Short mmCIF file of C-alpha atoms in Angstrom, two decimals:
data_model
loop_
_atom_site.label_atom_id
_atom_site.label_comp_id
_atom_site.label_asym_id
_atom_site.label_seq_id
_atom_site.Cartn_x
_atom_site.Cartn_y
_atom_site.Cartn_z
CA GLN A 1 99.14 112.66 114.89
CA CYS A 2 98.39 109.01 114.24
CA GLN A 3 100.74 107.16 111.86
CA LEU A 4 99.04 104.24 110.11
CA GLY A 5 102.24 102.72 108.72
CA GLY A 6 103.94 100.12 110.87
CA LEU A 7 103.19 96.93 112.78
CA TRP A 8 99.83 96.42 114.56
CA ARG A 9 98.54 93.62 116.83
CA ASN A 10 94.86 92.95 117.57
CA GLU A 11 93.01 91.27 120.46
CA GLN A 12 93.19 87.89 118.68
CA ASP A 13 97.00 88.17 118.48
CA SER A 14 96.96 88.60 114.70
CA LEU A 15 99.53 90.97 113.17
CA MET A 16 99.17 93.55 110.42
CA GLU A 17 102.10 95.31 108.80
CA ILE A 18 101.33 98.42 106.75
CA SER A 19 103.92 99.90 104.46
CA ALA A 20 104.41 103.65 104.43
CA VAL A 21 101.28 105.53 103.40
CA GLY A 22 101.80 107.29 100.06
CA ASN A 23 101.11 110.96 99.40
CA ASP A 24 97.81 109.94 97.81
CA GLY A 25 96.81 108.00 100.96
CA ASP A 26 97.21 104.55 99.39
CA PHE A 27 99.02 101.76 101.25
CA GLN A 28 99.64 98.04 101.12
CA GLY A 29 100.89 95.45 103.51
CA LYS A 30 100.49 92.00 105.01
CA TYR A 31 97.98 90.53 107.44
CA LEU A 32 99.15 87.59 109.53
CA THR A 33 96.00 86.05 110.98
CA ARG A 34 95.89 83.59 113.84
CA VAL A 35 92.14 83.14 113.35
CA THR A 36 90.97 80.84 110.54
CA LEU A 37 87.72 79.04 109.91
CA ALA A 38 89.62 75.79 109.36
CA GLY A 39 91.85 76.26 112.39
CA GLY A 40 95.50 75.37 112.12
CA CYS A 41 98.56 77.54 111.73
CA THR A 42 99.07 81.25 111.16
CA ARG A 43 98.60 82.44 107.56
CA VAL A 44 99.84 85.54 105.71
CA SER A 45 97.65 87.43 103.22
CA SER A 46 98.18 90.66 101.32
CA LEU A 47 96.18 93.81 101.98
CA LYS A 48 95.56 97.06 100.09
CA GLY A 49 93.93 100.20 101.37
CA THR A 50 93.62 103.94 101.52
CA GLN A 51 93.66 106.59 104.23
CA GLN A 52 92.10 110.03 104.18
CA GLN A 53 94.55 112.70 103.10
CA PRO A 54 96.77 114.27 105.78
CA GLY A 55 95.53 117.65 106.90
CA GLU A 56 91.86 116.67 106.68
CA GLY A 57 91.68 115.79 110.37
CA VAL A 58 93.78 114.77 113.32
CA TRP A 59 92.36 111.24 113.60
CA PRO A 60 92.49 109.74 110.10
CA THR A 61 89.92 107.32 108.77
CA PHE A 62 90.98 104.45 106.52
CA ALA A 63 89.80 101.31 104.77
CA PHE A 64 91.57 98.21 103.54
CA THR A 65 90.78 94.84 102.02
CA VAL A 66 92.44 91.50 102.75
CA ARG A 67 92.28 88.60 100.28
CA TRP A 68 92.55 85.34 102.19
CA ASP A 69 93.34 83.49 98.93
CA THR A 70 96.24 81.50 100.37
CA PHE A 71 93.89 79.37 102.50
CA SER A 72 90.28 80.45 101.99
CA ASN A 73 87.88 81.71 99.32
CA THR A 74 86.96 84.78 101.37
CA THR A 75 87.63 88.51 101.38
CA THR A 76 87.39 90.90 104.32
CA THR A 77 87.02 94.65 104.18
CA PHE A 78 87.93 96.78 107.19
CA ALA A 79 86.93 100.42 107.82
CA GLY A 80 88.23 102.33 110.77
CA GLN A 81 89.85 105.29 112.42
CA CYS A 82 93.21 105.79 114.12
CA PHE A 83 93.35 107.38 117.59
CA VAL A 84 96.10 108.38 120.04
CA ASP A 85 95.37 108.15 123.77
CA ALA A 86 96.58 110.56 126.46
CA GLY A 87 99.72 108.44 126.93
CA GLY A 88 100.64 108.66 123.24
CA LYS A 89 99.64 105.09 122.37
CA GLU A 90 98.15 104.68 118.89
CA MET A 91 95.05 102.50 118.45
CA LEU A 92 93.06 101.43 115.40
CA SER A 93 89.31 101.10 115.90
CA THR A 94 87.76 99.11 113.04
CA MET A 95 84.64 97.36 111.82
CA TRP A 96 84.93 94.53 109.32
CA LEU A 97 82.82 92.57 106.85
CA LEU A 98 83.85 89.10 105.66
CA ARG A 99 82.38 87.62 102.48
CA GLU A 100 82.71 83.98 101.48
CA ALA A 101 82.03 82.84 97.93
CA VAL A 102 78.80 80.87 97.43
CA GLY A 103 77.37 78.96 94.48
CA SER A 104 74.42 81.28 93.87
#
């Protein structure tokens, strides 16, 4: 069983902390990115998401959105699935889409 709640680190050394997933599958948390368009220091942004209901499959799918409003006028949506390897290590496999505001 893959538990989505907790602390996650990606290949870019950014951190994501997800609070406990509610009975309805909803969760929230914080994303601490080390990757910014402007460069500079690490920034924290809030995230909100949902996971498929427990019991619907061993490897849950999920989606969440991060608002980078503390340093950028962009929003990123992630969709993914949680896996556990033979050694018991949990891994999130995601795809993401970033949108920046434009004038028209």
